[in-house]
Coordinates of N, CA and C in Angstrom, one line a residue:
M1 N 5.3 -18.7 -11.0 CA 5.4 -18.9 -9.6 C 4.0 -19.0 -9.0
S2 N 3.8 -19.9 -8.1 CA 2.5 -20.0 -7.4 C 2.2 -18.8 -6.5
L3 N 1.0 -18.5 -6.3 CA 0.6 -17.4 -5.5 C 1.2 -17.6 -4.0
L4 N 1.1 -18.7 -3.5 CA 1.6 -19.0 -2.1 C 3.2 -18.8 -2.1
K5 N 3.9 -19.2 -3.1 CA 5.3 -19.0 -3.2 C 5.6 -17.5 -3.3
L6 N 4.9 -16.8 -4.1 CA 5.1 -15.4 -4.3 C 4.9 -14.6 -2.9
M7 N 3.8 -15.1 -2.2 CA 3.6 -14.5 -0.9 C 4.7 -14.7 0.1
E8 N 5.2 -15.9 0.0 CA 6.3 -16.3 0.9 C 7.6 -15.5 0.6
K9 N 7.9 -15.3 -0.7 CA 9.1 -14.6 -1.2 C 9.0 -13.1 -0.9
R10 N 7.9 -12.5 -1.0 CA 7.7 -11.1 -0.8 C 8.2 -10.6 0.5
Y11 N 8.9 -9.5 0.5 CA 9.4 -8.8 1.7 C 9.3 -7.3 1.5
T12 N 9.3 -6.6 2.6 CA 9.3 -5.1 2.6 C 10.6 -4.6 2.1
C13 N 10.5 -3.8 1.0 CA 11.6 -3.1 0.4 C 11.9 -1.8 1.0
R14 N 13.1 -1.6 1.5 CA 13.5 -0.3 2.1 C 14.6 0.4 1.4
R15 N 15.1 -0.2 0.3 CA 16.2 0.3 -0.5 C 15.9 0.2 -1.9
Y16 N 15.7 1.3 -2.6 CA 15.2 1.3 -4.0 C 16.3 1.7 -4.9
S17 N 16.4 1.2 -6.1 CA 17.3 1.7 -7.1 C 16.7 3.0 -7.6
T18 N 17.4 3.7 -8.4 CA 17.0 5.0 -8.9 C 16.2 4.8 -10.2
E19 N 16.1 3.6 -10.7 CA 15.4 3.3 -12.0 C 13.9 3.6 -11.8
E20 N 13.4 4.4 -12.8 CA 11.9 4.7 -12.8 C 11.1 3.5 -13.1
I21 N 9.9 3.4 -12.6 CA 9.0 2.3 -12.9 C 8.5 2.4 -14.3
K22 N 8.5 1.3 -15.0 CA 7.9 1.3 -16.3 C 6.5 1.6 -16.3
E23 N 6.0 2.4 -17.2 CA 4.6 2.8 -17.2 C 3.7 1.6 -17.3
E24 N 4.0 0.6 -18.1 CA 3.2 -0.6 -18.2 C 3.1 -1.4 -16.8
D25 N 4.2 -1.3 -16.1 CA 4.2 -2.0 -14.7 C 3.3 -1.2 -13.8
L26 N 3.4 0.1 -13.8 CA 2.6 1.0 -12.9 C 1.1 0.7 -13.3
L27 N 0.7 0.7 -14.5 CA -0.7 0.4 -14.9 C -1.2 -0.9 -14.5
K28 N -0.3 -1.9 -14.5 CA -0.7 -3.3 -14.0 C -0.9 -3.2 -12.5
I29 N -0.1 -2.5 -11.8 CA -0.2 -2.4 -10.3 C -1.6 -1.7 -10.0
L30 N -1.8 -0.6 -10.7 CA -3.1 0.2 -10.5 C -4.3 -0.7 -10.8
E31 N -4.2 -1.5 -11.9 CA -5.3 -2.4 -12.3 C -5.5 -3.4 -11.2
A32 N -4.5 -4.0 -10.6 CA -4.7 -4.9 -9.5 C -5.5 -4.3 -8.4
G33 N -5.2 -3.0 -8.1 CA -6.0 -2.3 -7.1 C -7.4 -2.1 -7.5
R34 N -7.6 -1.8 -8.7 CA -9.0 -1.6 -9.2 C -9.8 -2.9 -9.2
L35 N -9.2 -4.0 -9.4 CA -9.9 -5.3 -9.4 C -10.2 -5.8 -8.0
A36 N -9.6 -5.2 -6.9 CA -9.8 -5.7 -5.6 C -11.3 -5.6 -5.1
P37 N -11.7 -6.6 -4.4 CA -13.1 -6.5 -3.9 C -13.2 -5.5 -2.8
T38 N -14.4 -4.8 -2.8 CA -14.7 -3.9 -1.8 C -16.1 -4.1 -1.3
S39 N -16.4 -3.7 -0.1 CA -17.7 -3.9 0.5 C -18.8 -3.3 -0.3
H40 N -19.8 -4.1 -0.6 CA -21.0 -3.7 -1.4 C -20.5 -3.2 -2.8
N41 N -19.3 -3.5 -3.2 CA -18.7 -3.1 -4.4 C -18.7 -1.6 -4.6
N42 N -18.7 -0.8 -3.5 CA -18.7 0.6 -3.6 C -17.5 1.3 -4.2
Q43 N -16.4 0.6 -4.1 CA -15.1 1.1 -4.6 C -14.8 2.5 -4.2
P44 N -14.7 2.7 -2.8 CA -14.5 4.1 -2.3 C -13.0 4.6 -2.4
Q45 N -12.1 3.7 -2.9 CA -10.7 4.0 -2.9 C -10.3 5.1 -3.9
K46 N -9.4 5.9 -3.5 CA -8.7 6.8 -4.4 C -7.2 6.6 -4.2
I47 N -6.5 6.5 -5.3 CA -5.1 6.2 -5.3 C -4.4 7.4 -6.0
Y48 N -3.5 8.1 -5.2 CA -2.7 9.2 -5.7 C -1.3 8.7 -6.0
V49 N -0.9 8.8 -7.3 CA 0.4 8.4 -7.8 C 1.3 9.6 -7.6
V50 N 2.4 9.4 -6.8 CA 3.3 10.5 -6.6 C 4.6 10.1 -7.1
R51 N 5.0 10.7 -8.3 CA 6.3 10.4 -9.0 C 7.1 11.6 -9.2
S52 N 6.5 12.8 -9.3 CA 7.3 14.0 -9.6 C 8.1 14.4 -8.3
E53 N 9.2 15.1 -8.6 CA 10.1 15.5 -7.5 C 9.3 16.5 -6.6
E54 N 8.5 17.3 -7.2 CA 7.6 18.3 -6.4 C 6.6 17.5 -5.5
G55 N 6.0 16.5 -6.1 CA 5.0 15.7 -5.4 C 5.6 15.0 -4.2
K56 N 6.8 14.4 -4.5 CA 7.5 13.6 -3.4 C 8.0 14.6 -2.3
E57 N 8.4 15.8 -2.7 CA 8.8 16.7 -1.7 C 7.7 17.1 -0.7
K58 N 6.5 17.3 -1.3 CA 5.3 17.6 -0.5 C 4.9 16.4 0.4
L59 N 4.9 15.2 -0.2 CA 4.5 14.0 0.5 C 5.5 13.7 1.7
L60 N 6.8 13.8 1.4 CA 7.8 13.4 2.4 C 8.1 14.5 3.4
K61 N 7.5 15.6 3.2 CA 7.9 16.8 4.1 C 7.7 16.4 5.6
D62 N 6.7 15.7 5.9 CA 6.5 15.4 7.3 C 6.5 13.8 7.6
F63 N 7.2 13.1 6.7 CA 7.3 11.7 6.8 C 8.4 11.3 7.9
A64 N 8.1 10.2 8.6 CA 9.1 9.6 9.5 C 10.3 9.0 8.7
Y65 N 9.9 8.4 7.6 CA 10.9 7.6 6.8 C 11.0 8.1 5.3
N66 N 12.1 8.1 4.8 CA 12.3 8.4 3.3 C 13.1 7.3 2.7
Y67 N 12.5 6.4 2.1 CA 13.1 5.2 1.4 C 13.6 5.6 0.0
K68 N 13.4 6.8 -0.4 CA 13.9 7.3 -1.7 C 13.4 6.4 -2.8
A69 N 12.1 6.1 -2.7 CA 11.5 5.3 -3.8 C 11.2 6.2 -5.0
P70 N 11.1 5.6 -6.2 CA 10.8 6.4 -7.4 C 9.3 6.7 -7.5
C71 N 8.5 6.0 -6.7 CA 7.0 6.2 -6.8 C 6.4 5.9 -5.4
Y72 N 5.4 6.7 -5.1 CA 4.6 6.4 -3.9 C 3.1 6.4 -4.3
L73 N 2.3 5.5 -3.7 CA 0.9 5.5 -3.9 C 0.2 5.8 -2.6
V74 N -0.4 7.0 -2.6 CA -1.1 7.4 -1.4 C -2.5 6.8 -1.6
C75 N -2.9 6.0 -0.6 CA -4.2 5.2 -0.7 C -5.2 5.7 0.3
T76 N -6.3 6.2 -0.2 CA -7.3 6.9 0.6 C -8.7 6.2 0.2
Y77 N -9.7 6.6 1.0 CA -11.1 6.3 0.6 C -11.9 7.6 0.9
D78 N -13.0 7.7 0.1 CA -13.9 8.8 0.3 C -15.0 8.3 1.3
V79 N -15.2 9.1 2.4 CA -16.1 8.7 3.4 C -17.6 8.7 2.9
N80 N -17.8 9.5 1.8 CA -19.2 9.6 1.2 C -19.5 8.4 0.3
E81 N -18.5 7.6 0.0 CA -18.7 6.5 -1.0 C -18.5 5.1 -0.3
T82 N -18.1 5.1 1.0 CA -17.9 3.9 1.7 C -19.2 3.2 2.1
W83 N -19.2 1.9 2.2 CA -20.4 1.2 2.7 C -20.3 1.3 4.2
R84 N -21.5 1.3 4.8 CA -21.6 1.3 6.3 C -22.4 0.1 6.8
N85 N -21.8 -0.5 7.8 CA -22.4 -1.7 8.4 C -23.4 -1.3 9.5
D86 N -24.7 -1.4 9.2 CA -25.7 -0.9 10.1 C -25.8 -1.9 11.3
L87 N -25.3 -3.1 11.2 CA -25.3 -4.0 12.4 C -24.1 -3.8 13.3
D88 N -23.2 -2.9 13.0 CA -22.0 -2.6 13.8 C -21.9 -1.1 14.0
G89 N -22.9 -0.4 14.4 CA -22.9 1.0 14.7 C -22.6 1.9 13.5
N90 N -23.0 1.4 12.3 CA -22.8 2.2 11.1 C -21.3 2.3 10.7
K91 N -20.5 1.3 11.1 CA -19.1 1.3 10.9 C -18.7 1.4 9.4
E92 N -17.8 2.3 9.1 CA -17.3 2.4 7.7 C -16.5 1.3 7.3
S93 N -16.6 0.8 6.1 CA -15.8 -0.3 5.5 C -14.5 0.2 4.8
G94 N -14.4 1.5 4.7 CA -13.3 2.1 3.8 C -11.9 1.7 4.2
E95 N -11.6 1.6 5.4 CA -10.3 1.2 5.8 C -10.0 -0.2 5.4
I96 N -10.9 -1.1 5.6 CA -10.8 -2.5 5.2 C -10.7 -2.6 3.7
D97 N -11.5 -1.9 3.0 CA -11.5 -1.9 1.5 C -10.2 -1.5 1.0
V98 N -9.6 -0.4 1.5 CA -8.3 0.1 1.0 C -7.2 -0.9 1.4
A99 N -7.3 -1.5 2.5 CA -6.3 -2.5 2.9 C -6.3 -3.6 1.9
I100 N -7.4 -4.1 1.4 CA -7.5 -5.1 0.4 C -6.9 -4.6 -0.9
V101 N -7.2 -3.4 -1.3 CA -6.7 -2.8 -2.5 C -5.2 -2.7 -2.4
M102 N -4.6 -2.3 -1.3 CA -3.2 -2.1 -1.1 C -2.5 -3.5 -1.2
T103 N -3.2 -4.5 -0.6 CA -2.6 -5.9 -0.6 C -2.6 -6.4 -2.1
H104 N -3.6 -6.2 -2.8 CA -3.6 -6.6 -4.2 C -2.5 -5.9 -5.0
M105 N -2.3 -4.6 -4.8 CA -1.2 -3.9 -5.5 C 0.1 -4.4 -5.0
M106 N 0.3 -4.7 -3.7 CA 1.6 -5.2 -3.3 C 2.0 -6.5 -3.9
L107 N 1.0 -7.4 -4.1 CA 1.2 -8.7 -4.7 C 1.6 -8.5 -6.2
M108 N 0.9 -7.6 -6.8 CA 1.3 -7.3 -8.2 C 2.7 -6.8 -8.3
V109 N 3.0 -5.9 -7.4 CA 4.4 -5.3 -7.4 C 5.4 -6.5 -7.3
E110 N 5.2 -7.5 -6.5 CA 6.1 -8.6 -6.3 C 6.1 -9.4 -7.6
E111 N 4.9 -9.7 -8.2 CA 4.9 -10.5 -9.4 C 5.7 -9.8 -10.5
L112 N 5.7 -8.5 -10.5 CA 6.5 -7.8 -11.6 C 8.0 -7.7 -11.3
G113 N 8.4 -8.2 -10.1 CA 9.8 -8.1 -9.8 C 10.2 -6.8 -9.1
L114 N 9.3 -6.0 -8.6 CA 9.6 -4.8 -7.9 C 9.4 -5.0 -6.4
G115 N 9.7 -4.0 -5.7 CA 9.6 -4.0 -4.2 C 8.6 -3.0 -3.8
A116 N 8.0 -3.2 -2.6 CA 7.1 -2.3 -2.0 C 7.2 -2.3 -0.5
C117 N 6.9 -1.1 0.1 CA 6.8 -1.0 1.5 C 5.5 -0.3 1.9
W118 N 4.7 -1.0 2.7 CA 3.4 -0.4 3.2 C 3.8 0.5 4.3
I119 N 3.7 1.8 4.1 CA 4.0 2.8 5.1 C 2.8 3.2 5.9
G120 N 2.7 2.8 7.2 CA 1.6 3.2 8.0 C 1.9 4.1 9.1
R121 N 3.2 4.3 9.4 CA 3.6 5.2 10.4 C 3.7 6.6 9.8
L122 N 2.6 7.3 9.8 CA 2.5 8.6 9.1 C 1.4 9.4 9.8
N123 N 1.4 10.7 9.5 CA 0.4 11.6 10.0 C -0.5 11.9 8.9
P124 N -1.7 11.2 8.8 CA -2.6 11.4 7.6 C -3.0 12.9 7.4
E125 N -3.3 13.6 8.5 CA -3.7 15.0 8.4 C -2.7 15.9 7.8
L126 N -1.4 15.7 8.1 CA -0.3 16.5 7.5 C -0.2 16.1 6.0
I127 N -0.3 14.9 5.7 CA -0.2 14.5 4.3 C -1.3 15.1 3.5
K128 N -2.6 15.0 4.0 CA -3.7 15.6 3.3 C -3.5 17.1 3.1
K129 N -3.0 17.8 4.1 CA -2.7 19.2 4.0 C -1.6 19.4 2.9
N130 N -0.5 18.7 3.0 CA 0.6 18.9 2.1 C 0.3 18.6 0.7
L131 N -0.5 17.6 0.4 CA -0.9 17.2 -0.9 C -2.2 17.9 -1.4
E132 N -2.8 18.6 -0.5 CA -4.1 19.3 -0.8 C -5.2 18.3 -1.2
L133 N -5.4 17.2 -0.4 CA -6.4 16.2 -0.7 C -7.7 16.6 -0.2
P134 N -8.8 16.1 -0.8 CA -10.1 16.5 -0.4 C -10.4 16.2 1.1
E135 N -11.2 17.0 1.7 CA -11.5 16.8 3.1 C -12.2 15.5 3.4
A136 N -13.1 15.0 2.4 CA -13.9 13.8 2.6 C -13.0 12.5 2.5
E137 N -11.7 12.6 2.2 CA -10.9 11.4 2.0 C -10.1 11.2 3.3
K138 N -10.0 9.9 3.6 CA -9.2 9.4 4.7 C -8.0 8.6 4.2
I139 N -6.8 8.9 4.6 CA -5.6 8.1 4.2 C -5.5 6.9 5.1
V140 N -5.3 5.8 4.4 CA -5.1 4.5 5.1 C -3.6 4.2 5.2
G141 N -2.9 4.4 4.1 CA -1.5 4.1 4.1 C -0.9 4.6 2.8
V142 N 0.4 4.4 2.7 CA 1.2 4.8 1.5 C 2.0 3.6 1.1
L143 N 2.0 3.3 -0.2 CA 2.9 2.3 -0.7 C 4.1 2.9 -1.4
S144 N 5.3 2.7 -0.9 CA 6.5 3.1 -1.7 C 6.7 1.9 -2.6
I145 N 7.0 2.2 -3.9 CA 7.3 1.1 -4.9 C 8.5 1.5 -5.8
G146 N 9.2 0.5 -6.2 CA 10.3 0.6 -7.1 C 11.1 -0.7 -7.2
Y147 N 12.1 -0.6 -8.0 CA 13.0 -1.8 -8.2 C 14.0 -1.8 -7.0
H148 N 14.2 -3.1 -6.5 CA 15.1 -3.3 -5.4 C 16.5 -2.8 -5.7
R149 N 17.1 -2.1 -4.8 CA 18.6 -1.8 -4.9 C 19.3 -3.1 -4.7
E150 N 20.5 -3.2 -5.2 CA 21.3 -4.4 -5.1 C 21.5 -4.9 -3.7
D151 N 21.6 -3.9 -2.7 CA 21.9 -4.2 -1.3 C 20.7 -4.4 -0.5
D152 N 19.5 -4.4 -1.1 CA 18.3 -4.5 -0.4 C 18.1 -6.0 0.1
R153 N 17.7 -6.2 1.3 CA 17.5 -7.5 1.9 C 16.3 -7.5 2.8
P154 N 15.7 -8.7 3.0 CA 14.6 -8.7 4.0 C 15.1 -8.4 5.4
S155 N 14.2 -7.9 6.2 CA 14.6 -7.7 7.6 C 14.9 -9.0 8.3
K156 N 15.6 -9.0 9.4 CA 15.9 -10.2 10.2 C 14.6 -10.8 10.7
L157 N 13.5 -10.1 10.8 CA 12.3 -10.7 11.3 C 11.4 -11.3 10.2
H158 N 11.8 -11.2 8.9 CA 11.0 -11.6 7.8 C 10.6 -13.1 7.9
D159 N 11.5 -14.0 8.2 CA 11.1 -15.4 8.2 C 10.5 -15.9 9.5
I160 N 10.4 -15.1 10.5 CA 9.8 -15.5 11.7 C 8.2 -15.5 11.6
R161 N 7.7 -16.7 11.6 CA 6.2 -16.8 11.5 C 5.7 -17.8 12.6
K162 N 4.6 -17.5 13.2 CA 4.0 -18.4 14.1 C 3.4 -19.5 13.3
S163 N 3.3 -20.7 13.9 CA 2.7 -21.8 13.3 C 1.2 -21.7 13.3
N164 N 0.5 -22.5 12.4 CA -0.9 -22.4 12.4 C -1.5 -22.9 13.7
D165 N -0.8 -23.8 14.4 CA -1.3 -24.3 15.7 C -1.4 -23.1 16.7
E166 N -0.6 -22.1 16.5 CA -0.6 -20.9 17.4 C -1.7 -19.9 17.0
I167 N -2.1 -19.8 15.7 CA -2.9 -18.7 15.3 C -4.3 -19.2 14.8
V168 N -4.5 -20.5 14.6 CA -5.7 -21.0 14.0 C -6.5 -21.8 15.1
R169 N -7.8 -21.5 15.2 CA -8.6 -22.3 16.1 C -9.8 -22.8 15.3
Y170 N -10.1 -24.1 15.5 CA -11.3 -24.7 14.8 C -12.4 -24.8 15.9
L171 N -13.6 -24.3 15.6 CA -14.7 -24.3 16.5 C -15.8 -25.3 16.0

């Protein structure tokens, strides 16, 4: 399948089967994240794989949603390893870097026939506390991943897209 077709087909999964993710698939997903470009190639990302029941209980303790995924990837960056843009007030690139990493992993999830949901509605400080993550790390988001349950479907908003005439400007 072409990359553009894969991107068009991908949708947010909110209903997962109970099937565990194959180890080789998880390793491919993590490799896709490792290969993602980052600012100045600093690679400040840290990915926490949460698959154990104990880990999921800690992670989901203060979550707004529980999609009952077999695996969650908590995606953070280390503020001491991120590149800073001195032309923009020393702005950290970590959030952008991790967004690129998460996108790479989501596309690999789709290629492997799994589903993913980028969970951004969360309280990063509570998650850091519950999972006992290092103080120097900032959470950007969490990916829930797993195999689609039979009744999983794209949301009714999935196919609504603005045209390029509405979002692209040539200067």
